[in-house]
């Protein structure tokens, strides 16, 4: 009996690839970069399942190209803003993602960016490499204190709450948050206070974005939002680049409207090498590496393959978004 055909849009951890190759007629894209749209639409024809990354736009054109036998799209990420979930639902195609597995790693990265921005690590690193370090400097590279500051968390979900635990438990920070619904556990355990978006902007020393990208959150950090923030506030975004309006962020960083930023996500992503966001001394940028630890990526691979197998077998997915 022929095995179900699946397409995997990028190489990912061996633990997942081995499972896929042993169960399915697997076509694995070997390129360092994602397949072109044309190539993607060609490769998914006749597939029962497709394992996608956030680089693939999964829309009506994608579903039409795959054909009626497509049963599941398994996303190798927790965010799935690249997928038209309503269209998948209408067509009876299951959609899976990998929540939870990457929570700690992404919260850690947000904290790494906060410390790097606060202590001006990349600026100091460049200073040495530019041959400017001549002696210990009593007035050089003065940064921000973390202990006891107020952190504002936009999107108090899995990653937001985990980041809040580090801020509150490790550095004694006061925690403010916004979310669509109250989070009584966080309020009790972390003394976190739910406030309006405007209050959060005005009162926080550090603002960290952890909401998903949706109609409400797209562009929510624009010129008006940065204007409300403290002039020495630090802005951290490890969620999605288009939650901030990048030209407005650049203006805010250049004009001193805010103090510094740490980004794991940009808009566009990736930015071109001459994009101004990469050349500001007060902005630390990482190439979307929130989940990039060994055990995290392996755990994500196992969830994604579980989702793929269940979807093709017509069973409920381990982690479903439909
Ligand atoms: P989650 O548990 O679903 O948390 C998302 C939170 O956003 C929820 O608490 C939700 O509120 C809140 N939210 C949604 N719309 C909002 C709005 N308009 N205003 C305020 N809060 C809003 O998801 P997660 O696992 O923590 O992941 C969060 C996001 O991080 C993902 O969607 C993904 O885009 C990003 N991410 C990035 C990386 C990376 O590599 N940089 C890695 C993993 C995830 P309610 O709870 O009230 O609904």
XYZ file of C-alpha atoms and ligand atoms in Angstrom:
370
model
C 0.000 0.000 0.000
C 1.397 3.417 -0.885
C 2.285 5.677 1.988
C 0.685 9.119 2.412
C 2.679 11.874 0.766
C 3.933 14.763 2.878
C 6.032 17.834 2.172
C 8.323 19.374 4.803
C 9.205 22.945 3.861
C 12.644 23.063 5.575
C 15.078 20.698 7.224
C 14.358 20.596 10.955
C 15.667 18.462 13.852
C 16.630 14.883 12.964
C 14.303 13.467 15.612
C 11.377 14.801 13.548
C 12.767 14.082 10.089
C 13.490 10.449 10.995
C 9.948 9.898 12.206
C 8.496 11.499 9.090
C 10.702 9.521 6.708
C 9.826 6.232 8.417
C 6.049 6.790 8.263
C 5.440 8.733 5.072
C 6.435 9.216 1.471
C 8.384 12.296 2.531
C 9.642 15.127 0.358
C 11.938 17.324 2.459
C 13.076 20.693 1.125
C 16.849 20.713 1.474
C 17.476 24.393 0.701
C 18.961 26.788 3.229
C 16.232 29.268 2.236
C 12.506 28.477 2.032
C 11.162 27.181 -1.298
C 9.910 29.843 -3.702
C 6.136 30.203 -3.837
C 6.086 28.470 -7.223
C 8.162 25.558 -5.929
C 6.045 25.280 -2.771
C 2.775 25.111 -4.711
C 4.290 22.445 -6.985
C 5.683 20.297 -4.159
C 2.479 20.201 -2.085
C 0.371 18.778 -4.929
C -1.118 15.458 -3.857
C 0.126 15.749 -0.240
C -1.962 14.480 2.675
C 0.050 16.613 5.080
C 2.401 19.589 4.919
C 4.802 20.577 7.673
C 5.213 24.348 7.466
C 7.372 27.086 8.953
C 6.226 30.655 9.563
C 7.771 31.650 6.198
C 5.010 29.891 4.209
C 1.784 31.697 3.390
C -0.936 29.090 3.819
C -4.008 30.474 2.082
C -6.683 29.518 -0.452
C -4.114 29.323 -3.234
C -2.046 26.929 -1.102
C -5.041 24.698 -0.296
C -6.203 24.689 -3.951
C -2.707 23.731 -5.122
C -2.431 20.894 -2.595
C -5.721 19.275 -3.604
C -8.692 17.719 -1.851
C -6.700 14.918 -0.203
C -4.875 17.435 2.098
C -5.800 16.603 5.681
C -3.416 18.549 7.866
C -1.061 21.516 7.983
C 1.360 21.135 10.864
C 3.135 24.361 11.752
C 6.587 24.163 13.324
C 5.912 27.177 15.617
C 3.385 28.364 18.168
C 2.432 31.472 16.132
C 0.339 30.752 13.039
C -0.459 34.208 11.656
C 0.805 32.969 8.254
C -2.105 30.486 8.034
C -5.664 31.257 6.942
C -7.241 29.167 9.687
C -10.828 30.038 8.679
C -10.244 28.730 5.182
C -8.701 25.533 6.600
C -11.750 25.064 8.840
C -14.164 25.511 5.933
C -12.251 22.876 3.997
C -12.027 20.446 6.919
C -8.223 20.648 7.028
C -6.702 20.354 10.503
C -4.073 22.895 11.574
C -1.587 22.188 14.363
C 1.068 24.239 16.154
C 3.637 23.700 18.938
C 2.569 25.677 22.043
C 4.328 25.295 25.387
C 7.526 23.659 24.156
C 9.130 27.022 23.384
C 7.787 29.043 26.285
C 10.908 28.984 28.514
C 13.360 29.517 25.672
C 11.459 32.518 24.297
C 10.999 34.072 27.739
C 14.756 33.636 28.320
C 15.544 35.350 25.026
C 13.284 38.268 25.931
C 15.230 38.599 29.158
C 18.556 38.323 27.330
C 17.480 41.188 25.058
C 16.349 43.237 28.040
C 19.700 42.845 29.793
C 21.626 43.392 26.548
C 19.715 46.616 25.844
C 19.851 47.813 29.461
C 23.579 47.176 29.821
C 24.381 48.276 26.248
C 26.172 45.019 25.511
C 26.299 45.178 21.696
C 27.356 48.827 21.796
C 30.152 47.932 24.216
C 31.137 44.924 22.112
C 31.417 47.096 18.986
C 33.396 49.684 20.973
C 36.117 47.130 21.718
C 36.152 45.760 18.181
C 36.438 49.295 16.780
C 39.666 49.691 18.803
C 38.173 52.390 21.068
C 38.802 50.733 24.454
C 41.800 52.483 25.943
C 41.191 52.330 29.710
C 38.527 51.612 32.331
C 36.035 54.442 32.027
C 34.329 55.937 35.072
C 31.654 57.534 32.860
C 31.534 55.140 29.928
C 28.718 52.767 28.926
C 26.378 53.692 31.758
C 23.216 51.608 31.498
C 19.954 50.900 33.276
C 19.323 49.117 36.593
C 16.871 46.225 36.463
C 16.192 45.572 40.150
C 12.850 46.875 41.369
C 11.808 48.509 38.089
C 8.328 48.285 36.592
C 7.854 45.930 33.653
C 4.781 46.114 31.414
C 3.817 42.914 29.643
C 1.581 43.168 26.597
C 0.007 39.723 26.162
C 0.055 37.813 29.446
C -0.147 34.326 27.923
C 2.300 31.425 28.294
C 5.449 33.341 27.327
C 4.327 36.632 28.882
C 3.704 34.976 32.257
C 6.972 33.050 32.141
C 8.866 36.247 31.358
C 6.982 37.958 34.209
C 8.125 35.221 36.620
C 11.748 35.903 35.748
C 11.258 39.675 36.141
C 9.384 39.425 39.444
C 11.137 36.441 41.041
C 14.686 37.209 39.901
C 14.810 40.997 39.811
C 11.965 42.034 42.137
C 10.195 43.979 39.405
C 6.638 45.256 39.648
C 4.552 43.657 36.936
C 1.836 45.416 34.926
C 0.046 43.615 32.113
C -2.584 43.733 29.413
C -4.420 40.729 27.995
C -7.891 40.139 26.606
C -8.915 38.383 29.824
C -7.712 38.729 33.442
C -5.021 36.350 34.717
C -5.889 35.699 38.398
C -2.983 33.253 38.889
C -0.432 35.834 37.776
C -2.124 38.487 39.893
C -1.842 36.261 42.945
C 1.611 34.752 42.387
C 3.390 37.755 40.899
C 1.330 40.624 42.310
C 0.745 41.473 38.646
C -1.718 44.276 37.959
C -3.959 44.411 34.892
C -4.050 47.926 33.466
C -5.093 49.605 30.228
C -2.603 49.674 27.347
C -2.170 53.432 27.869
C -1.463 53.068 31.594
C 1.014 50.309 30.895
C 2.892 52.507 28.414
C 2.982 55.469 30.768
C 4.028 53.596 33.915
C 6.484 50.943 32.687
C 10.265 51.229 32.666
C 10.427 48.217 30.365
C 7.689 47.140 27.941
C 7.808 43.603 26.571
C 5.520 42.321 23.812
C 4.194 38.751 24.097
C 0.784 38.851 22.378
C 0.021 37.030 19.173
C -0.187 38.989 15.923
C -3.855 39.591 15.173
C -6.108 42.327 13.785
C -6.000 44.205 17.116
C -2.291 43.912 17.817
C -0.936 44.650 14.311
C 0.776 48.038 14.464
C -0.277 48.690 18.074
C 3.189 50.088 18.838
C 3.083 53.160 16.615
C 4.293 56.756 17.044
C 1.447 57.526 19.469
C 2.302 54.517 21.643
C 6.025 55.325 21.758
C 5.149 58.921 22.621
C 3.265 57.741 25.711
C 6.252 55.724 26.968
C 8.867 57.059 29.388
C 11.801 58.732 27.645
C 14.225 56.153 29.061
C 11.898 53.152 28.586
C 13.205 49.976 26.975
C 10.998 48.280 24.379
C 11.342 44.501 23.864
C 9.568 42.565 21.097
C 9.978 38.799 20.786
C 6.438 38.236 19.430
C 6.021 39.417 15.827
C 7.642 42.319 13.954
C 4.448 43.841 12.592
C 3.117 44.428 16.121
C 5.412 47.480 16.045
C 5.515 50.054 13.242
C 9.195 49.890 12.472
C 9.717 53.406 11.022
C 7.976 54.797 14.136
C 10.211 52.690 16.385
C 13.311 53.934 14.558
C 12.149 57.557 14.993
C 11.441 56.973 18.693
C 14.904 55.478 19.239
C 16.672 58.224 17.281
C 14.814 61.132 18.851
C 15.127 59.886 22.439
C 11.367 59.368 22.700
C 12.329 56.029 24.245
C 15.687 54.837 25.579
C 16.488 51.544 23.861
C 15.022 48.445 22.248
C 15.693 44.724 21.993
C 14.106 42.878 19.091
C 13.964 39.230 18.104
C 11.469 40.074 15.363
C 11.468 42.838 12.765
C 9.266 44.150 9.990
C 10.232 43.293 7.326
C 11.841 40.055 8.395
C 14.643 39.635 7.677
C 15.602 43.307 7.297
C 18.049 44.298 4.550
C 21.625 44.816 5.789
C 21.295 48.573 5.335
C 17.987 48.789 7.254
C 18.379 51.568 9.819
C 17.054 49.319 12.610
C 20.351 47.380 12.444
C 22.519 50.483 12.777
C 21.152 52.215 15.859
C 23.466 52.075 18.885
C 20.498 51.735 21.244
C 18.829 48.799 19.484
C 19.816 45.134 19.895
C 18.486 42.833 17.176
C 18.483 39.013 17.065
C 17.436 36.961 14.000
C 14.196 35.443 15.368
C 15.914 32.921 17.640
C 13.420 32.808 20.525
C 12.929 29.041 20.336
C 16.471 28.218 19.220
C 17.723 25.845 21.915
C 18.423 22.156 21.309
C 15.803 20.624 23.557
C 13.188 23.210 22.576
C 13.575 22.599 18.857
C 13.512 18.801 19.409
C 10.350 19.077 21.514
C 8.734 21.280 18.855
C 9.686 18.728 16.184
C 8.023 15.913 18.121
C 4.810 17.895 18.622
C 4.752 18.897 14.944
C 5.178 15.266 13.834
C 2.545 14.080 16.334
C 0.187 16.642 14.777
C 1.072 15.516 11.261
C 0.526 11.829 12.065
C -2.756 12.434 13.894
C -4.103 14.687 11.134
C -3.318 12.172 8.423
C -4.893 9.385 10.487
C -8.019 11.549 10.905
C -7.528 11.743 14.681
C -7.588 14.842 16.951
C -4.263 16.684 16.888
C -2.049 16.878 19.964
C -2.090 20.699 19.592
C -4.793 22.044 17.339
C -5.629 25.615 16.381
C -8.788 24.719 14.412
P -0.423 32.696 24.156
O -0.272 31.849 25.376
O -1.603 32.470 23.263
O -0.381 34.228 24.614
C -0.797 35.278 23.821
C -1.371 36.343 24.723
O -1.658 37.496 23.927
C -2.675 35.937 25.414
O -2.540 36.144 26.791
C -3.709 36.898 24.827
O -4.690 37.290 25.766
C -2.820 38.078 24.468
N -3.448 38.988 23.512
C -4.019 38.703 22.330
N -4.517 39.819 21.786
C -4.232 40.825 22.655
C -4.481 42.214 22.677
N -5.148 42.816 21.686
N -4.032 42.944 23.731
C -3.375 42.357 24.748
N -3.116 41.022 24.791
C -3.543 40.283 23.753
O 0.839 32.551 23.210
P 2.371 32.292 23.607
O 2.684 30.852 23.517
O 2.669 33.027 24.857
O 3.085 32.999 22.364
C 2.882 34.382 22.126
C 3.438 34.806 20.780
O 4.850 34.809 20.836
C 3.129 33.842 19.623
O 1.851 34.110 19.054
C 4.255 34.103 18.660
O 3.869 35.083 17.723
C 5.365 34.650 19.522
N 6.526 33.730 19.614
C 7.736 34.145 19.151
C 8.827 33.303 19.258
C 10.182 33.731 18.769
O 10.940 32.884 18.311
N 10.543 34.992 18.877
C 8.708 32.031 19.833
C 7.455 31.653 20.311
C 6.366 32.515 20.200
P -5.799 36.256 26.349
O -5.025 35.211 27.106
O -6.620 37.072 27.250
O -6.506 35.704 25.147
